[in-house]
mmCIF file of C-alpha atoms in Angstrom:
data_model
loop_
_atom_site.group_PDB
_atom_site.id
_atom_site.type_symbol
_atom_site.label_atom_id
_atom_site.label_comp_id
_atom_site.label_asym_id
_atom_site.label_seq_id
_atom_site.Cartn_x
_atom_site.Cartn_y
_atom_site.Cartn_z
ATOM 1 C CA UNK A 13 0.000 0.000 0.000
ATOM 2 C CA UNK A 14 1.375 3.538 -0.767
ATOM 3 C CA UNK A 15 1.381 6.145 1.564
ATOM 4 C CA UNK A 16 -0.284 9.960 0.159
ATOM 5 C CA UNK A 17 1.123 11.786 -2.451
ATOM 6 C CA UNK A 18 3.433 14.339 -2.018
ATOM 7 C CA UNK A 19 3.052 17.550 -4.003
ATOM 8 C CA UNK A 20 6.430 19.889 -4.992
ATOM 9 C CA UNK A 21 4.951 23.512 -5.769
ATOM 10 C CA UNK A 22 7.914 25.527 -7.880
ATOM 11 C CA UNK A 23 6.547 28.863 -6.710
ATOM 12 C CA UNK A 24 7.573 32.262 -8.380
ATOM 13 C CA UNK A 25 6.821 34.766 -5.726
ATOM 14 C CA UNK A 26 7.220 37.879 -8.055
ATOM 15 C CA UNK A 27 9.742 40.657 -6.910
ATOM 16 C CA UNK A 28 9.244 40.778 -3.315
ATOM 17 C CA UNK A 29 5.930 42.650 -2.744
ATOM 18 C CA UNK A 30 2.811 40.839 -1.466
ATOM 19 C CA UNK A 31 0.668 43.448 -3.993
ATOM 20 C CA UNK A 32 2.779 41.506 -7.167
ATOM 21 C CA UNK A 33 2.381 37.913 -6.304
ATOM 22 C CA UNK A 34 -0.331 35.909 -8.301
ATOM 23 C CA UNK A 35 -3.802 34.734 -6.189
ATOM 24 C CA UNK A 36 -1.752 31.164 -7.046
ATOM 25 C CA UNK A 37 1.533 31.839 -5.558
ATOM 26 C CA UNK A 38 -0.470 32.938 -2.144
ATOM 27 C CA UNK A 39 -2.540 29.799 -2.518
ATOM 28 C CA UNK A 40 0.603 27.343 -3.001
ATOM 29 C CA UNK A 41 2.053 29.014 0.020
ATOM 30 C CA UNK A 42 -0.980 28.734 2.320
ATOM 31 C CA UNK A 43 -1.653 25.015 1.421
ATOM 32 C CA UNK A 44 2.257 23.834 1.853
ATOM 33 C CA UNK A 45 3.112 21.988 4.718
ATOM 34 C CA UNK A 46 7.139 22.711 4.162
ATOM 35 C CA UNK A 47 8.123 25.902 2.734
ATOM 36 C CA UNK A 48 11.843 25.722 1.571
ATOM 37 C CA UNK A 49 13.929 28.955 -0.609
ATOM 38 C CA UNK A 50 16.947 31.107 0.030
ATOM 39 C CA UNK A 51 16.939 32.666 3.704
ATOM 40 C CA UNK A 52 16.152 36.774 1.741
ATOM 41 C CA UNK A 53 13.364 34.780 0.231
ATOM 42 C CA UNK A 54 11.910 33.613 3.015
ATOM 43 C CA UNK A 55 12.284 36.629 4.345
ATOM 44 C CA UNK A 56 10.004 38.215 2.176
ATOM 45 C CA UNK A 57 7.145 35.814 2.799
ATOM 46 C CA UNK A 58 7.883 35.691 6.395
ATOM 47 C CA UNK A 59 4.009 36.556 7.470
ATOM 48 C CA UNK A 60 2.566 33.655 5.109
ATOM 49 C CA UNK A 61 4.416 30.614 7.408
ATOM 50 C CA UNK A 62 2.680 30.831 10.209
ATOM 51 C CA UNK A 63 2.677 26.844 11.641
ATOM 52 C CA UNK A 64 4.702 25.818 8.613
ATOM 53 C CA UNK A 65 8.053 23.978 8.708
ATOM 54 C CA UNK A 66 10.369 26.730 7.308
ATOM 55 C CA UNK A 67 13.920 25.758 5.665
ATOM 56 C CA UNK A 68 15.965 28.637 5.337
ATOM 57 C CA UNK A 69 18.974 27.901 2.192
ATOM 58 C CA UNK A 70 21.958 29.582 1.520
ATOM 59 C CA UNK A 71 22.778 31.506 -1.892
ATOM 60 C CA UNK A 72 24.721 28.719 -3.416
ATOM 61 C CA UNK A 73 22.793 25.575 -1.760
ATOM 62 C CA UNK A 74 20.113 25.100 -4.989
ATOM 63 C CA UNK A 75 20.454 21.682 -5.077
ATOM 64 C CA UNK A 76 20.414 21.592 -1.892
ATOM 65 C CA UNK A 77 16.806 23.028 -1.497
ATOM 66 C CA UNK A 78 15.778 20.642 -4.147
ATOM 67 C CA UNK A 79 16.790 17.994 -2.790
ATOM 68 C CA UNK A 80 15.241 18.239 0.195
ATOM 69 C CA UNK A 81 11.719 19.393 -0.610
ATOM 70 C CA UNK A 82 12.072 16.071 -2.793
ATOM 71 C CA UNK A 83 12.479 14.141 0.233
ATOM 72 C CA UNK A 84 9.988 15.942 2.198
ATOM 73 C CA UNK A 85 7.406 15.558 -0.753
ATOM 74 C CA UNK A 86 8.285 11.150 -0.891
ATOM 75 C CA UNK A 87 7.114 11.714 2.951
ATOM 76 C CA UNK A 88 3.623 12.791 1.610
ATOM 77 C CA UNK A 89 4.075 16.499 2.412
ATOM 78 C CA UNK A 90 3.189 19.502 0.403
ATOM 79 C CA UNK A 91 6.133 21.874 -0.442
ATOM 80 C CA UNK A 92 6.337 25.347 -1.943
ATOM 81 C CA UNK A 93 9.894 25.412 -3.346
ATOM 82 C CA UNK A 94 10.233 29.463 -3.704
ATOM 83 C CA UNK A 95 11.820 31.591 -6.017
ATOM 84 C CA UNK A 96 11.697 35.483 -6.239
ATOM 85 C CA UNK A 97 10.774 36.602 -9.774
ATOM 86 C CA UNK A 98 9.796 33.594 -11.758
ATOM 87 C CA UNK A 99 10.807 29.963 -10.617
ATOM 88 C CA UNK A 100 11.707 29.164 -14.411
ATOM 89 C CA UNK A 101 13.839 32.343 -15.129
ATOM 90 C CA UNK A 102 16.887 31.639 -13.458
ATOM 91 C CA UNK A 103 15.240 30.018 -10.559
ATOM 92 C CA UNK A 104 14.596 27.024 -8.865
ATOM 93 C CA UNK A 105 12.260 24.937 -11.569
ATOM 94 C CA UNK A 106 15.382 24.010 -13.883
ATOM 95 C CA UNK A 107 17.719 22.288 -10.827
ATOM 96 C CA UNK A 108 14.689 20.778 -9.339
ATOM 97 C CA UNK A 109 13.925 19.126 -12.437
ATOM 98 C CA UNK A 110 17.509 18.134 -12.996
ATOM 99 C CA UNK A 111 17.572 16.380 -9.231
ATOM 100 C CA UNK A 112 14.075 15.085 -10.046
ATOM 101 C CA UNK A 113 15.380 13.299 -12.888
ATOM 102 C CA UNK A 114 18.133 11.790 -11.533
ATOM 103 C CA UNK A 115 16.237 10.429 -8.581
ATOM 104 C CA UNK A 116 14.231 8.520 -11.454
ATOM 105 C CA UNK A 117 11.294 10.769 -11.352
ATOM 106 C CA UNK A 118 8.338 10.909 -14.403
ATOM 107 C CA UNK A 119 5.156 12.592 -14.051
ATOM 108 C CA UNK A 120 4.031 9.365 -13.333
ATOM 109 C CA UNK A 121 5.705 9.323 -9.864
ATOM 110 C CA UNK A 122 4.726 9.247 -6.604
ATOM 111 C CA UNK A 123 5.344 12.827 -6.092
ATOM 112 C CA UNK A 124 3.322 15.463 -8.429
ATOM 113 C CA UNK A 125 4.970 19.026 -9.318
ATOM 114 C CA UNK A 126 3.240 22.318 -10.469
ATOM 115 C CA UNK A 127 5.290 25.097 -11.729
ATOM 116 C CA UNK A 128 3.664 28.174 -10.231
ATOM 117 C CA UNK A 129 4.574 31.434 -12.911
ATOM 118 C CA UNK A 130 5.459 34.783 -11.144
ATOM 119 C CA UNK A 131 6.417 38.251 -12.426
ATOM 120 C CA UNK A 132 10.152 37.807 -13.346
ATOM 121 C CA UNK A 133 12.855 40.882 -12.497
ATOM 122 C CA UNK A 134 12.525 41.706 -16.260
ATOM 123 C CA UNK A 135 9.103 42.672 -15.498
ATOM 124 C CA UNK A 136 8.611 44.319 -12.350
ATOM 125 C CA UNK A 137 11.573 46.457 -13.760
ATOM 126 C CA UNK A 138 10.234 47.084 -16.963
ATOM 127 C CA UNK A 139 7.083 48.366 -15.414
ATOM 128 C CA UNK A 140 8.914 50.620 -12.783
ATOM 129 C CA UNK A 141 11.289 52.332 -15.661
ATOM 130 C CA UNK A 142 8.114 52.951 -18.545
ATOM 131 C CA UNK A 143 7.818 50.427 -21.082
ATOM 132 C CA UNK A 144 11.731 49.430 -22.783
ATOM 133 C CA UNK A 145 10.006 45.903 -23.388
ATOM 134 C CA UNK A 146 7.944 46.965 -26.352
ATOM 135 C CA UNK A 147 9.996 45.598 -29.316
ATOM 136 C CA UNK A 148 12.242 42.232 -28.949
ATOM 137 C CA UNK A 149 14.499 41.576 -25.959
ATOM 138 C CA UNK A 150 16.178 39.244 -24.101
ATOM 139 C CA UNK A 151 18.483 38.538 -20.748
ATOM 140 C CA UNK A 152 21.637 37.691 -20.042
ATOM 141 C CA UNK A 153 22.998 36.467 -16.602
ATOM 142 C CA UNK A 154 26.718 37.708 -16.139
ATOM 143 C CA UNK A 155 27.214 34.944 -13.147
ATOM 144 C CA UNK A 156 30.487 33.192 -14.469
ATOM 145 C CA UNK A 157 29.470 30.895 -11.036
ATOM 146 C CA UNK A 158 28.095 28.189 -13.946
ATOM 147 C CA UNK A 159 28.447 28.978 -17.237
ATOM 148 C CA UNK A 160 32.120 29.747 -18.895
ATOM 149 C CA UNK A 161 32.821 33.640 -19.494
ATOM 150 C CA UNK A 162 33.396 32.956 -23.149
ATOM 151 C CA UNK A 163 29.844 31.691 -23.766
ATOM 152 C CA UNK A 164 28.490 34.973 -21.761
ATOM 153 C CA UNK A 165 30.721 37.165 -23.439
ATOM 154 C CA UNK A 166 29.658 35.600 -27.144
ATOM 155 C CA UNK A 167 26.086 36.120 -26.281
ATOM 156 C CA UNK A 168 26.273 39.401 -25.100
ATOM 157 C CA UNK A 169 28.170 40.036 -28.149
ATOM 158 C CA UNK A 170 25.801 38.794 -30.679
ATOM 159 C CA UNK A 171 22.706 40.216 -28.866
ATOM 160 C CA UNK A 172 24.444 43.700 -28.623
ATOM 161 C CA UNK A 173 24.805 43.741 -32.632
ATOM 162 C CA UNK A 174 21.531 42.285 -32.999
ATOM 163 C CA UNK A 175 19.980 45.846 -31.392
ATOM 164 C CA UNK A 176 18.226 43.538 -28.715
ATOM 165 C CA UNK A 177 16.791 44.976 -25.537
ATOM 166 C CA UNK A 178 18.563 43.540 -23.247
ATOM 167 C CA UNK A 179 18.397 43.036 -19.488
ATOM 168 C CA UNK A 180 21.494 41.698 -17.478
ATOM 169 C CA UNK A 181 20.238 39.476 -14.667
ATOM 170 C CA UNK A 182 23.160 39.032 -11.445
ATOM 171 C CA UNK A 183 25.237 42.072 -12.841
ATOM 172 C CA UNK A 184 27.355 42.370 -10.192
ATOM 173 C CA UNK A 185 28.771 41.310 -6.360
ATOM 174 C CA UNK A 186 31.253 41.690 -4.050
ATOM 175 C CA UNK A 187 33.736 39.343 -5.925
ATOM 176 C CA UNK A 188 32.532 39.939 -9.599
ATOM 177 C CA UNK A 189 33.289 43.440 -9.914
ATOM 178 C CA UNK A 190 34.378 43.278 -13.668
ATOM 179 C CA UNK A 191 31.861 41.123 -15.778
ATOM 180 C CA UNK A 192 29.616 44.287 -15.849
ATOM 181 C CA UNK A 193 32.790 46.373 -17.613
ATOM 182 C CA UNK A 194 32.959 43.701 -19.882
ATOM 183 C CA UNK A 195 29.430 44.066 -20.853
ATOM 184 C CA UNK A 196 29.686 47.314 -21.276
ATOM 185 C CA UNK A 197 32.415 46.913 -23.560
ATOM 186 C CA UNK A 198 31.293 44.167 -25.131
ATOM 187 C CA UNK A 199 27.875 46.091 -25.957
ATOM 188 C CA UNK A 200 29.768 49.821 -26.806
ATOM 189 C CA UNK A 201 31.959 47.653 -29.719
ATOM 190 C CA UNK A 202 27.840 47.935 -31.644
ATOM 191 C CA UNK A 203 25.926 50.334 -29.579
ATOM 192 C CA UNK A 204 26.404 54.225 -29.377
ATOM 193 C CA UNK A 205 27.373 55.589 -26.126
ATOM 194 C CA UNK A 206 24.552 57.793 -25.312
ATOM 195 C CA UNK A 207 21.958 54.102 -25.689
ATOM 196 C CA UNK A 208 19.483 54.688 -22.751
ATOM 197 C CA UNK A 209 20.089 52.311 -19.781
ATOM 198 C CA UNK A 210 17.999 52.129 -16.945
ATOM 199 C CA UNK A 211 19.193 50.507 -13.450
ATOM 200 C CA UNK A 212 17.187 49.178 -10.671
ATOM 201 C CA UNK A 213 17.847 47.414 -7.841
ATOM 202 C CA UNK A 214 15.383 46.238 -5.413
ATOM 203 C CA UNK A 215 12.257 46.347 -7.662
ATOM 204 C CA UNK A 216 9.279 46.701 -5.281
ATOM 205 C CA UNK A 217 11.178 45.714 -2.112
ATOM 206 C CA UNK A 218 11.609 48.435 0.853
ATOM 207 C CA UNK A 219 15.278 49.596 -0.746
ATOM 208 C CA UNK A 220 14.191 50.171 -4.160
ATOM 209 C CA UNK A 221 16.392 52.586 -5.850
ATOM 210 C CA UNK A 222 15.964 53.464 -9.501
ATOM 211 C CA UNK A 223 18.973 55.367 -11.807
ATOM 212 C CA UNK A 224 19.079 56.581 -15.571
ATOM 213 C CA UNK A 225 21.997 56.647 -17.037
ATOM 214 C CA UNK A 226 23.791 55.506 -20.602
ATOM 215 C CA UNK A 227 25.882 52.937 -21.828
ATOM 216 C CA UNK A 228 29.000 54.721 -21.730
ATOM 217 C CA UNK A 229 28.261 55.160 -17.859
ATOM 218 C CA UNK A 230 26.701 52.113 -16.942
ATOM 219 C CA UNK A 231 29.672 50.616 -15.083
ATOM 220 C CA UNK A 232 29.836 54.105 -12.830
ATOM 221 C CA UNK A 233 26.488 52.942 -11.401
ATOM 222 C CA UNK A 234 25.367 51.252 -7.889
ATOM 223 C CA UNK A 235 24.860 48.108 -8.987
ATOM 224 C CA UNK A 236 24.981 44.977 -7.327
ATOM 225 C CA UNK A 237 23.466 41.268 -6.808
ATOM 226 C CA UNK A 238 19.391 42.843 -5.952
ATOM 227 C CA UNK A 239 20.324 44.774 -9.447
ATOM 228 C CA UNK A 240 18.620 44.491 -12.979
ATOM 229 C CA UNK A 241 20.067 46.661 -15.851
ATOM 230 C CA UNK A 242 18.312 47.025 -18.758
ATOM 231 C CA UNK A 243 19.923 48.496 -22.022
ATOM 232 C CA UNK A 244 17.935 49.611 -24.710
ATOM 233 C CA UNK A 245 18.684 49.182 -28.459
ATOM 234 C CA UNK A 246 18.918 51.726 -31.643
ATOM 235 C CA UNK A 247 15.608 53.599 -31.146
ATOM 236 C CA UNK A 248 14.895 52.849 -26.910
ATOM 237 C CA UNK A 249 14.362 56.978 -25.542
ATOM 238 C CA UNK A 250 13.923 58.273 -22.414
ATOM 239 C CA UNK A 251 11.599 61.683 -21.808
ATOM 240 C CA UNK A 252 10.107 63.014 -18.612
ATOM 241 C CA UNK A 253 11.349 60.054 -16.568
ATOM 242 C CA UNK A 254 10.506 57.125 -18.670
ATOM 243 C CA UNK A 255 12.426 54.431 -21.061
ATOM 244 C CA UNK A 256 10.381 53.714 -24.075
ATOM 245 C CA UNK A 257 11.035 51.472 -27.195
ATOM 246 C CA UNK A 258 8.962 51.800 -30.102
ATOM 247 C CA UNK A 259 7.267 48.879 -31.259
ATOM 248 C CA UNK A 260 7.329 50.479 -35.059
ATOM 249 C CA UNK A 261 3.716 51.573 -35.300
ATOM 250 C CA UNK A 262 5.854 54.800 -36.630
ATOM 251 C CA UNK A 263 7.151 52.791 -39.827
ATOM 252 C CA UNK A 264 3.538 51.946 -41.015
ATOM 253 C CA UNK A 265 1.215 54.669 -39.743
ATOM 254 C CA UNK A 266 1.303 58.315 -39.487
ATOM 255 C CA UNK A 267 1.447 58.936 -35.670
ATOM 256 C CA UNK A 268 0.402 63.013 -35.574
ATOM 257 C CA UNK A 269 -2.516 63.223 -37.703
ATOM 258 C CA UNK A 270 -5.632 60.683 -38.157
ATOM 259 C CA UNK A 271 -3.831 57.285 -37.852
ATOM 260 C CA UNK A 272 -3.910 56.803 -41.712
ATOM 261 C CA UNK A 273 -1.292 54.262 -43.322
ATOM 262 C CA UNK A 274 1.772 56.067 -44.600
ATOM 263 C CA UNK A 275 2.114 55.604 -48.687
ATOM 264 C CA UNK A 276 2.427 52.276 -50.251
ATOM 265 C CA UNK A 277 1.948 50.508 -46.342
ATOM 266 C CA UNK A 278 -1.678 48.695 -45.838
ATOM 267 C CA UNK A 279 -3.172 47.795 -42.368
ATOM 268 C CA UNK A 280 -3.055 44.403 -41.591
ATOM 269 C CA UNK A 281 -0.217 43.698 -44.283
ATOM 270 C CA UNK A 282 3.608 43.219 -43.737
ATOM 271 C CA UNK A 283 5.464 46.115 -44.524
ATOM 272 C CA UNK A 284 6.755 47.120 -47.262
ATOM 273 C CA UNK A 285 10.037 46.387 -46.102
ATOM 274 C CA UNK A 286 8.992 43.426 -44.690
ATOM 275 C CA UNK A 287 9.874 39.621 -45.687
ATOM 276 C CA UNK A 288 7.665 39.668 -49.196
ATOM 277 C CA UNK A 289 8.605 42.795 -50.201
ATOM 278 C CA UNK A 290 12.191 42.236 -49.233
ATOM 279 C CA UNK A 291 12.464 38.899 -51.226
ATOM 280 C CA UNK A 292 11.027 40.712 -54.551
ATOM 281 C CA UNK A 293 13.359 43.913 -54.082
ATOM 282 C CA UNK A 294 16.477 41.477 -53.697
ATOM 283 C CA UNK A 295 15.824 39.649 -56.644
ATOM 284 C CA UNK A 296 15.305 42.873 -58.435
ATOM 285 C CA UNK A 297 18.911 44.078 -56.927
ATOM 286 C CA UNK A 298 20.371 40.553 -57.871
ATOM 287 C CA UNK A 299 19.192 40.755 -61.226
ATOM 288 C CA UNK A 300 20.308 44.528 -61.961
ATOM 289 C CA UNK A 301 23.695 43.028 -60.962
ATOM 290 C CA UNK A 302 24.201 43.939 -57.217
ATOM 291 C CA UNK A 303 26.321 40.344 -56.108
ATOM 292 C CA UNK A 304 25.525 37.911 -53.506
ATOM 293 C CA UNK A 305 28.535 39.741 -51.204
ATOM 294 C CA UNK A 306 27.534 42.938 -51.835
ATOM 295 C CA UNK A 307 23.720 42.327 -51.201
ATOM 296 C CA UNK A 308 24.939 40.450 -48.126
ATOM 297 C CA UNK A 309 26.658 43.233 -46.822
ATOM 298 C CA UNK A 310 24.208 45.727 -47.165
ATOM 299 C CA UNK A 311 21.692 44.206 -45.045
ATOM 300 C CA UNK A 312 23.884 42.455 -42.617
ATOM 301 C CA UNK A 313 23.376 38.913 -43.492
ATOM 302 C CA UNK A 314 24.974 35.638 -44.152
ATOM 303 C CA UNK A 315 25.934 35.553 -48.081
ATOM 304 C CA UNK A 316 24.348 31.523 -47.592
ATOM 305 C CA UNK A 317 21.225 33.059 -46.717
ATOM 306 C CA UNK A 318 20.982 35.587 -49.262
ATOM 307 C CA UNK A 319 21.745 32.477 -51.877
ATOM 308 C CA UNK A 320 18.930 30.200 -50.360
ATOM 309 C CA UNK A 321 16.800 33.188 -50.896
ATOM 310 C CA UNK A 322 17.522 33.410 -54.311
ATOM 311 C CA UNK A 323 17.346 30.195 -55.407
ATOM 312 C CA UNK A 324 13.803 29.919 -53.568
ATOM 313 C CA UNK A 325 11.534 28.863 -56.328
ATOM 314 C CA UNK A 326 9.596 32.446 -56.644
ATOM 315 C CA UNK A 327 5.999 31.947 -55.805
ATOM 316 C CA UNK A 328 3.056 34.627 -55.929
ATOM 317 C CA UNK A 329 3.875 35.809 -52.364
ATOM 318 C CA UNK A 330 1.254 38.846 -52.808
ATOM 319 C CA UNK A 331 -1.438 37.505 -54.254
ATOM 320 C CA UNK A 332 -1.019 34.403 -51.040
ATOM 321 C CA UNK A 333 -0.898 37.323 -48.539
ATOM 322 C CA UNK A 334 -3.935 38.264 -49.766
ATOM 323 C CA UNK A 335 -5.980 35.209 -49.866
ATOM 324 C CA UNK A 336 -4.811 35.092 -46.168
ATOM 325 C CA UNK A 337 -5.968 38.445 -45.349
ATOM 326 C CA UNK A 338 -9.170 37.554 -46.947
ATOM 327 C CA UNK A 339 -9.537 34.608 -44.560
ATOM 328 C CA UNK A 340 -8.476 36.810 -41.920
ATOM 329 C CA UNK A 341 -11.130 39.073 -42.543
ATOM 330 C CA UNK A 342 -13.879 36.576 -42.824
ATOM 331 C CA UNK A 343 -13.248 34.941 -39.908
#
């Protein structure tokens, strides 16, 4: 005969304020039996564990934590495994997986896990700053702690020429002082120096300090492990106190007067510019003699790309985009 199922709840407790966690998070909390995260974690849910066994982590114990709230869940308990921000962005959902697995775990198992989603630092600082999120982004951890300096330093390197947003998670501590100058470097090799960068550190929490500054002063900044930095790309602007990217509305519509399409741009179509219209103007350029290097150079693309685009068998790309729209419209 088995004994009762034990439950592991991954919770993402947002960035430290009880306004910003979900109605689930609170839930997961209330209805654990064993609550188990890193001690400034706990800390911030300190009023939620009343009559709760409490185990208190330290910063480089993960496996640690996961381990144990799989042996307290095989007991039959209910755990709430926390994480500030989100428990799968750089939290605790990827290692307790990885220990799950090893142990021999499959959903199958005796012991059942839920994933519970929570505002991630890229969020809660987003929000505070104004709204640098609007067109593509991603993060970047600078913690060398795991992952080589040579893969960080490639990534940050490709995202900065890619014009990215991008946010860098665990910037800085008291021994990594100098990955955050090698960002910077890394980033002012593609980006101009005045690029808007906004720095916060405590999002939400009782310490919370905000700073705008630019890329070519981004290292001069208080920054430190509670710290998110978030570097804007080509077009990201700050006025009267807030970091905004465009999203491109600009490109297609005409933003000061009635909202109207600007000339030879339709509503609800790709731009003109975009992937149909690109593929006929290249094979115009290709055919008026502009070569596969030179076309490849001009837009900042692999030449083996340009030739697969070429060769393409060339279909009737409008007239498809508009039997789509037409089903669009009818639906």
């Amino acid at each position: 005969m088995t004994g009762p199922q034990g439950k592991i709840m991954l919770v993402g407790i947002g960035p430290g304020s009880h306004e910003h966690m979900t109605h689930r998070a609170r839930a997961a909390i209330a209805e654990a039996d064993v609550v188990v995260g890193y001690v400034t974690y706990i800390k911030l849910v300190a009023d939620l564990l009343e009559g709760k066994e409490v185990v208190r982590k330290g910063m480089t114990e993960e496996l640690d934590r996961a381990v144990h709230a799989l042996a307290s869940a095989r007991e039959g308990k209910k755990v709430a495994l926390i994480s500030s921000g989100d428990a799968g962005v750089y939290g605790m959902a990827g290692p307790t997986y990885e220990v799950l697995f090893q142990a021999g775990w499959t959903p199958e198992s005796d012991v059942e896990v839920e994933v519970v989603p929570g505002a991630s630092a890229i969020n809660a600082c987003a929000a505070l700053v104004g709204a640098p999120l609007t067109h593509d982004f991603c993060s970047i951890s600078l913690s060398d702690l795991l992952t080589p300096w040579p893969v960080i330093a490639r990534r940050l390197d490709a995202v900065a020429a890619a014009d990215f947003v991008v946010a860098l998670y665990n910037p800085k501590s008291g021994r990594r002082t100098q990955q955050i100058v090698q960002a910077q470097q890394l980033f002012l090799r593609h980006r101009r120096p005045g690029t808007p960068v906004a720095v916060v550190k405590s999002a939400y929490r009782r310490r919370e300090r905000i700073e705008f500054t630019t890329l070519d002063k981004m290292s001069e900044c208080d920054i430190g492990m509670l710290t998110t930095v978030l570097i804007g790309n080509s077009h990201t602007f700050v006025r009267h106190g807030l970091m905004v990217t465009p999203r491109g509305y600009a490109n297609k519509y005409e933003l000061h007067g009635d909202g109207s399409t600007r000339e030879g741009e339709r509503a609800g179509r790709s731009l003109s510019t975009g992937l149909i219209g690109w593929m006929e103007n290249l094979r115009i350029d290709h055919a008026d003699g502009e070569t596969v290097a030179a076309l490849a150079l001009r837009h900042q693309l692999p030449a083996d790309y340009i030739e697969a685009v070429l060769a393409a068998p060339v279909e009737n790309e409008a007239v498809k985009q508009e039997a789509v729209s037409a089903e669009e419209s009818e639906a």
